[in-house]
Short mmCIF file of C-alpha atoms in Angstrom, two decimals:
data_model
loop_
_atom_site.label_atom_id
_atom_site.label_comp_id
_atom_site.label_asym_id
_atom_site.label_seq_id
_atom_site.Cartn_x
_atom_site.Cartn_y
_atom_site.Cartn_z
CA MET A 967 0.00 0.00 0.00
CA ALA A 968 1.41 3.39 -1.02
CA GLY A 969 1.64 5.86 1.85
CA PRO A 970 0.63 5.28 5.46
CA VAL A 971 -2.55 3.52 6.51
CA LYS A 972 -4.64 5.99 8.44
CA MET A 973 -6.84 5.72 11.52
CA LEU A 974 -9.13 8.22 13.20
CA SER A 975 -9.99 7.75 16.88
CA ILE A 976 -12.76 9.70 18.63
CA ASP A 977 -13.09 9.76 22.44
CA GLY A 978 -16.28 9.44 24.42
CA GLY A 979 -17.71 12.31 26.43
CA GLY A 980 -21.45 12.73 25.94
CA ILE A 981 -22.50 16.24 24.94
CA ARG A 982 -18.83 17.18 24.75
CA GLY A 983 -18.88 15.45 21.36
CA VAL A 984 -19.40 19.04 20.16
CA ILE A 985 -15.61 19.44 20.35
CA PRO A 986 -14.52 16.57 18.04
CA ALA A 987 -17.43 17.31 15.70
CA MET A 988 -16.07 20.83 15.19
CA ILE A 989 -12.48 19.64 14.76
CA LEU A 990 -13.57 17.09 12.16
CA ALA A 991 -15.75 19.67 10.40
CA GLU A 992 -12.66 21.89 10.13
CA ILE A 993 -10.67 19.03 8.59
CA GLU A 994 -13.45 18.37 6.07
CA GLU A 995 -13.59 22.05 5.15
CA ARG A 996 -9.83 22.33 4.68
CA THR A 997 -9.47 19.16 2.63
CA GLY A 998 -12.76 19.33 0.71
CA LYS A 999 -13.24 15.61 1.41
CA PRO A 1000 -15.55 13.68 3.74
CA ILE A 1001 -13.91 12.06 6.76
CA ALA A 1002 -14.92 8.60 5.54
CA GLU A 1003 -12.73 8.97 2.45
CA MET A 1004 -9.61 9.99 4.36
CA PHE A 1005 -9.18 7.07 6.75
CA ASP A 1006 -8.85 3.29 6.55
CA LEU A 1007 -10.38 2.79 10.00
CA ILE A 1008 -12.43 4.95 12.37
CA ALA A 1009 -12.60 3.94 16.04
CA GLY A 1010 -15.11 5.48 18.41
CA THR A 1011 -16.36 5.18 21.96
CA SER A 1012 -19.72 6.44 23.23
CA THR A 1013 -20.34 9.87 21.67
CA GLY A 1014 -17.27 9.19 19.52
CA GLY A 1015 -18.88 5.95 18.38
CA ILE A 1016 -22.02 7.83 17.36
CA LEU A 1017 -19.90 10.25 15.35
CA ALA A 1018 -17.92 7.40 13.74
CA LEU A 1019 -21.12 5.67 12.64
CA GLY A 1020 -22.69 8.91 11.43
CA LEU A 1021 -19.66 9.82 9.34
CA THR A 1022 -19.68 6.41 7.64
CA LYS A 1023 -23.44 5.95 7.17
CA PRO A 1024 -24.21 5.75 3.43
CA GLY A 1025 -26.72 8.10 1.87
CA PRO A 1026 -28.98 7.34 -1.10
CA ASP A 1027 -26.16 8.22 -3.52
CA GLY A 1028 -23.71 5.82 -1.88
CA LYS A 1029 -21.68 8.65 -0.37
CA PRO A 1030 -21.63 9.61 3.34
CA GLN A 1031 -25.05 10.89 4.34
CA TYR A 1032 -23.69 13.11 7.11
CA ALA A 1033 -20.83 15.55 7.29
CA ALA A 1034 -19.09 16.32 10.57
CA ALA A 1035 -21.07 19.57 10.74
CA ASP A 1036 -24.24 17.45 10.86
CA GLY A 1037 -22.87 15.77 13.97
CA LEU A 1038 -22.44 19.17 15.57
CA ALA A 1039 -26.03 20.05 14.64
CA LEU A 1040 -27.18 16.79 16.23
CA TYR A 1041 -25.72 17.73 19.61
CA GLU A 1042 -27.04 21.27 19.50
CA ARG A 1043 -30.50 20.31 18.28
CA GLU A 1044 -31.08 17.02 20.09
CA GLY A 1045 -28.89 17.22 23.20
CA SER A 1046 -31.72 18.41 25.40
CA ARG A 1047 -33.93 15.56 24.16
CA ILE A 1048 -31.26 12.92 24.80
CA PHE A 1049 -30.48 14.20 28.31
CA SER A 1050 -34.01 14.81 29.55
CA ARG A 1051 -36.05 13.32 32.39
CA SER A 1052 -39.42 13.99 33.86
CA ILE A 1053 -40.01 14.93 37.49
CA TRP A 1054 -41.60 11.50 37.87
CA HIS A 1055 -38.37 9.85 36.76
CA LYS A 1056 -36.37 12.01 39.18
CA ILE A 1057 -38.59 10.94 42.06
CA HIS A 1058 -38.77 7.29 41.00
CA SER A 1059 -34.98 7.09 40.69
CA VAL A 1060 -34.56 8.96 44.02
CA TRP A 1061 -32.58 11.59 42.10
CA ASN A 1062 -30.36 9.00 40.43
CA VAL A 1063 -29.61 6.87 43.49
CA GLU A 1064 -31.90 3.91 42.74
CA GLU A 1065 -32.03 4.03 38.93
CA GLU A 1066 -30.23 5.41 35.88
CA LYS A 1067 -30.23 9.21 35.59
CA TYR A 1068 -32.06 9.31 32.24
CA PRO A 1069 -34.63 7.07 30.58
CA SER A 1070 -33.35 5.76 27.24
CA ASP A 1071 -36.41 6.90 25.29
CA GLY A 1072 -34.90 10.19 24.12
CA LEU A 1073 -31.58 8.68 23.07
CA GLU A 1074 -33.29 5.78 21.32
CA ALA A 1075 -35.66 8.08 19.40
CA VAL A 1076 -32.85 10.36 18.22
CA LEU A 1077 -30.74 7.43 17.05
CA GLN A 1078 -33.71 5.92 15.20
CA GLU A 1079 -34.23 9.21 13.35
CA TYR A 1080 -30.53 9.65 12.65
CA PHE A 1081 -29.62 6.12 11.53
CA GLY A 1082 -32.93 4.61 10.42
CA GLU A 1083 -32.43 1.02 9.27
CA ALA A 1084 -28.77 1.35 8.26
CA ARG A 1085 -26.65 -1.59 9.37
CA LEU A 1086 -23.10 -1.95 10.62
CA LYS A 1087 -21.94 -3.80 7.49
CA GLU A 1088 -22.93 -0.80 5.35
CA ALA A 1089 -20.30 1.50 6.90
CA LEU A 1090 -18.42 3.20 4.06
CA THR A 1091 -15.16 3.01 6.00
CA ASP A 1092 -14.27 0.24 8.43
CA VAL A 1093 -15.30 1.17 11.96
CA LEU A 1094 -14.49 -0.23 15.38
CA ILE A 1095 -16.98 0.74 18.08
CA THR A 1096 -16.35 -0.16 21.72
CA SER A 1097 -18.76 -1.50 24.31
CA TYR A 1098 -18.60 -3.77 27.36
CA GLU A 1099 -20.61 -6.97 27.86
CA ILE A 1100 -21.73 -7.07 31.50
CA GLU A 1101 -22.93 -10.70 31.64
CA ARG A 1102 -19.92 -12.23 29.92
CA ARG A 1103 -17.69 -9.60 31.57
CA VAL A 1104 -15.64 -8.91 28.45
CA PRO A 1105 -14.88 -5.94 26.21
CA PHE A 1106 -17.08 -6.08 23.11
CA PHE A 1107 -16.09 -4.62 19.76
CA PHE A 1108 -18.50 -3.85 16.95
CA LYS A 1109 -16.42 -4.24 13.79
CA SER A 1110 -17.89 -3.45 10.39
CA ALA A 1111 -15.32 -5.76 8.75
CA ARG A 1112 -16.69 -8.68 10.75
CA ALA A 1113 -20.27 -7.61 10.06
CA LYS A 1114 -19.52 -7.85 6.33
CA ASN A 1115 -18.13 -11.37 6.66
CA PRO A 1116 -20.66 -13.91 5.30
CA GLU A 1117 -19.37 -16.44 7.83
CA THR A 1118 -20.57 -14.29 10.77
CA PRO A 1119 -24.06 -13.12 9.72
CA ASP A 1120 -25.24 -12.86 13.34
CA TYR A 1121 -22.68 -10.13 13.94
CA ASP A 1122 -24.34 -7.51 11.73
CA PHE A 1123 -26.44 -5.11 13.82
CA PRO A 1124 -28.45 -1.97 13.09
CA MET A 1125 -26.25 1.11 13.46
CA ARG A 1126 -28.78 2.68 15.83
CA GLN A 1127 -28.40 -0.24 18.24
CA VAL A 1128 -24.61 -0.13 18.04
CA ALA A 1129 -24.75 3.60 18.77
CA GLN A 1130 -27.01 3.10 21.78
CA ALA A 1131 -24.86 0.29 23.16
CA THR A 1132 -21.63 2.27 23.03
CA ALA A 1133 -23.34 5.28 24.65
CA ALA A 1134 -25.03 3.42 27.53
CA ALA A 1135 -22.91 5.03 30.25
CA PRO A 1136 -23.43 3.40 33.67
CA THR A 1137 -25.53 5.55 36.04
CA TYR A 1138 -26.65 7.71 33.09
CA PHE A 1139 -28.47 5.20 30.87
CA GLU A 1140 -29.65 1.63 31.33
CA PRO A 1141 -27.65 -1.17 29.65
CA MET A 1142 -28.51 -1.99 26.04
CA LYS A 1143 -29.81 -5.47 25.22
CA ILE A 1144 -29.12 -6.54 21.63
CA GLU A 1145 -30.54 -9.74 20.19
CA ALA A 1146 -27.91 -11.97 18.60
CA GLY A 1147 -29.19 -14.01 15.65
CA GLU A 1148 -32.04 -16.47 15.74
CA ARG A 1149 -30.86 -18.59 18.68
CA GLY A 1150 -32.49 -16.41 21.30
CA ASP A 1151 -29.10 -15.25 22.52
CA TYR A 1152 -28.34 -11.62 23.31
CA TYR A 1153 -25.64 -9.21 24.43
CA ALA A 1154 -26.02 -6.96 27.49
CA LEU A 1155 -23.88 -3.90 26.82
CA VAL A 1156 -22.74 -0.67 28.43
CA ASP A 1157 -20.56 2.27 27.36
CA GLY A 1158 -17.15 1.21 26.07
CA GLY A 1159 -15.66 4.10 28.02
CA VAL A 1160 -15.37 1.84 31.07
CA PHE A 1161 -12.25 0.40 29.43
CA ALA A 1162 -11.59 2.49 26.30
CA HIS A 1163 -12.80 6.06 26.74
CA ASN A 1164 -10.04 6.87 24.28
CA PRO A 1165 -10.28 4.00 21.75
CA GLY A 1166 -7.01 4.92 20.05
CA MET A 1167 -5.01 1.93 21.26
CA CYS A 1168 -7.81 -0.52 20.45
CA GLY A 1169 -8.05 1.00 17.00
CA PHE A 1170 -4.30 0.98 16.46
CA ALA A 1171 -4.12 -2.72 17.37
CA GLU A 1172 -6.94 -3.41 14.90
CA LEU A 1173 -5.15 -1.38 12.22
CA LYS A 1174 -2.02 -3.51 12.68
CA VAL A 1175 -4.11 -6.66 12.20
CA MET A 1176 -5.88 -5.26 9.14
CA PHE A 1177 -2.66 -4.07 7.49
CA PRO A 1178 0.15 -6.25 8.87
CA GLU A 1179 2.48 -5.46 5.97
CA ALA A 1180 2.09 -1.69 6.22
CA GLU A 1181 5.36 0.19 6.60
CA GLU A 1182 3.80 3.31 8.06
CA TYR A 1183 0.79 4.15 10.23
CA LEU A 1184 -0.83 7.56 10.71
CA VAL A 1185 -3.09 8.01 13.76
CA VAL A 1186 -5.37 10.98 14.41
CA SER A 1187 -6.96 11.07 17.86
CA VAL A 1188 -9.61 13.63 18.85
CA GLY A 1189 -10.64 14.16 22.46
CA THR A 1190 -13.71 15.66 24.07
CA GLY A 1191 -11.86 17.72 26.65
CA GLU A 1192 -9.58 16.93 29.57
CA LEU A 1193 -11.19 17.22 33.00
CA THR A 1194 -9.75 19.90 35.26
CA ARG A 1195 -12.35 20.18 38.03
CA PRO A 1196 -10.68 18.90 41.24
CA LEU A 1197 -12.23 16.43 43.65
CA PRO A 1198 -11.13 18.01 46.96
CA TYR A 1199 -9.53 15.56 49.37
CA ASP A 1200 -11.38 16.99 52.36
CA GLU A 1201 -14.67 16.08 50.66
CA ALA A 1202 -13.71 12.82 48.94
CA VAL A 1203 -12.10 11.33 52.04
CA GLY A 1204 -15.55 10.90 53.56
CA TRP A 1205 -17.36 9.63 50.46
CA GLY A 1206 -19.01 6.26 50.31
CA LEU A 1207 -20.59 4.34 47.45
CA ARG A 1208 -23.37 6.86 46.84
CA GLN A 1209 -21.08 9.90 46.62
CA TRP A 1210 -18.49 8.16 44.43
CA ALA A 1211 -20.98 6.63 41.98
CA GLN A 1212 -20.88 9.36 39.33
CA PRO A 1213 -17.52 11.07 40.04
CA ILE A 1214 -15.69 7.75 39.63
CA ILE A 1215 -17.02 7.47 36.06
CA GLY A 1216 -15.27 10.72 35.18
CA VAL A 1217 -12.08 9.61 36.95
CA ILE A 1218 -11.99 6.35 34.99
CA PHE A 1219 -12.83 7.94 31.65
CA ASP A 1220 -10.29 10.74 31.99
CA GLY A 1221 -7.53 8.49 33.31
CA VAL A 1222 -7.99 5.95 30.52
CA SER A 1223 -7.92 8.68 27.89
CA ASP A 1224 -4.64 10.15 29.15
CA THR A 1225 -3.05 6.71 29.45
CA VAL A 1226 -3.84 5.78 25.84
CA HIS A 1227 -2.47 9.13 24.66
CA TYR A 1228 0.78 8.39 26.50
CA GLN A 1229 1.02 4.92 24.96
CA LEU A 1230 0.42 6.06 21.39
CA ARG A 1231 2.83 8.97 21.77
CA GLN A 1232 5.56 6.48 22.75
CA MET A 1233 4.78 4.00 19.98
CA LEU A 1234 4.42 6.30 16.99
CA PRO A 1235 6.78 8.86 15.43
CA GLU A 1236 5.81 12.41 16.35
CA SER A 1237 5.06 13.18 12.71
CA ASN A 1238 2.60 10.28 12.49
CA TYR A 1239 0.54 10.91 15.62
CA PHE A 1240 -1.86 13.83 15.97
CA ARG A 1241 -3.78 14.31 19.21
CA PHE A 1242 -6.29 17.14 19.48
CA GLN A 1243 -7.38 17.71 23.04
CA ALA A 1244 -8.34 20.72 25.19
CA ARG A 1245 -8.39 21.35 28.92
CA LEU A 1246 -11.93 22.03 30.11
CA ILE A 1247 -11.18 25.21 32.01
CA GLU A 1248 -14.29 26.94 30.70
CA GLY A 1249 -17.76 25.42 30.55
CA ASN A 1250 -19.13 22.42 32.38
CA ASP A 1251 -17.25 19.13 32.07
CA ASP A 1252 -20.40 17.10 32.83
CA MET A 1253 -21.18 14.82 29.90
CA ASP A 1254 -24.91 15.58 30.13
CA ASP A 1255 -25.05 19.39 30.37
CA ALA A 1256 -26.91 20.18 27.13
CA SER A 1257 -27.85 23.71 28.19
CA ARG A 1258 -27.52 26.46 25.61
CA THR A 1259 -24.88 28.16 27.76
CA ASN A 1260 -22.70 25.04 27.96
CA LEU A 1261 -23.10 24.22 24.27
CA ARG A 1262 -21.78 27.69 23.46
CA ALA A 1263 -18.89 27.23 25.89
CA LEU A 1264 -17.97 23.94 24.19
CA ARG A 1265 -18.11 25.64 20.80
CA LEU A 1266 -15.73 28.34 22.02
CA ILE A 1267 -13.35 25.70 23.39
CA ALA A 1268 -13.31 23.95 20.01
CA GLU A 1269 -12.75 27.24 18.19
CA GLY A 1270 -9.82 27.93 20.48
CA MET A 1271 -8.40 24.47 19.79
CA ILE A 1272 -8.58 25.08 16.06
CA ARG A 1273 -6.72 28.38 16.37
CA GLU A 1274 -4.07 26.95 18.68
CA ASN A 1275 -3.56 23.86 16.51
CA ASN A 1276 -3.63 25.61 13.15
CA GLU A 1277 -0.12 24.48 12.24
CA ALA A 1278 -0.80 20.86 13.20
CA LEU A 1279 -4.11 20.88 11.32
CA THR A 1280 -2.40 22.28 8.23
CA ALA A 1281 0.27 19.57 8.37
CA LEU A 1282 -2.34 16.85 8.93
CA CYS A 1283 -4.64 17.96 6.13
CA ALA A 1284 -1.70 17.97 3.72
CA ARG A 1285 -1.27 14.26 4.43
CA LEU A 1286 -4.93 13.37 4.17
#
């Protein structure tokens, strides 16, 4: 294969998917090409998985139906519907102590409208979407290459179900149950962020398997913002299970993301690894704050990232 094989990795982060959507929209604008045509593999977790599937969903003309800018519009238009709950749900869940924070109805409806009946095997570029199987207790990877394999027909799933499974963050949404073939079997899945909030290393390993003879690999990794809000010792020292339930999700997600960045930075030449990430000093780092004020703050963060990384973006786009 002439030139490097290329992979795009998109972190999880709920509504903070605004940030990678804007970065990817900038890349599409600068290159004049859809993301799906520039990479050999796209890996995504949670909100990053939704973006990966959206960017590779075929339209009626056989080309990508959605541009990265459409992903941004999805967050801004539908975020409040995805992260919504009635007062009855708040009371029934005892304000998120006894049940998930949000019913899945809003998320499921949005994904149905966005993906329709498109299936994993139809992805225009190979995708790897992460999830975790809670009954088998194993990481679970949705791979479009496997979905296309006639020897594994039970592995092809509707994109909307894949998107919901990768986004089923514990304490926020209930696990996703996906039927597996005609044997009555199923998978019970939650957000892949519990082990791969940054799916870059999973994707890189898959890329090496897909192209074992490749002489060069190019990896582009886009984050949803690095957490900066401290968890004060004087408060956390007295926390029990209830107080740690949601903060620990952020600790795990952020720690995993930074660790994968470190690993890829050591394994790849500097010129072949691009990581776009911002510190969340402004705005709310909660993954479910879909308020107009926070959406604007996330937009401003992404705009700042684009300005600060102009040189890197120019160099990257020249290679895509």
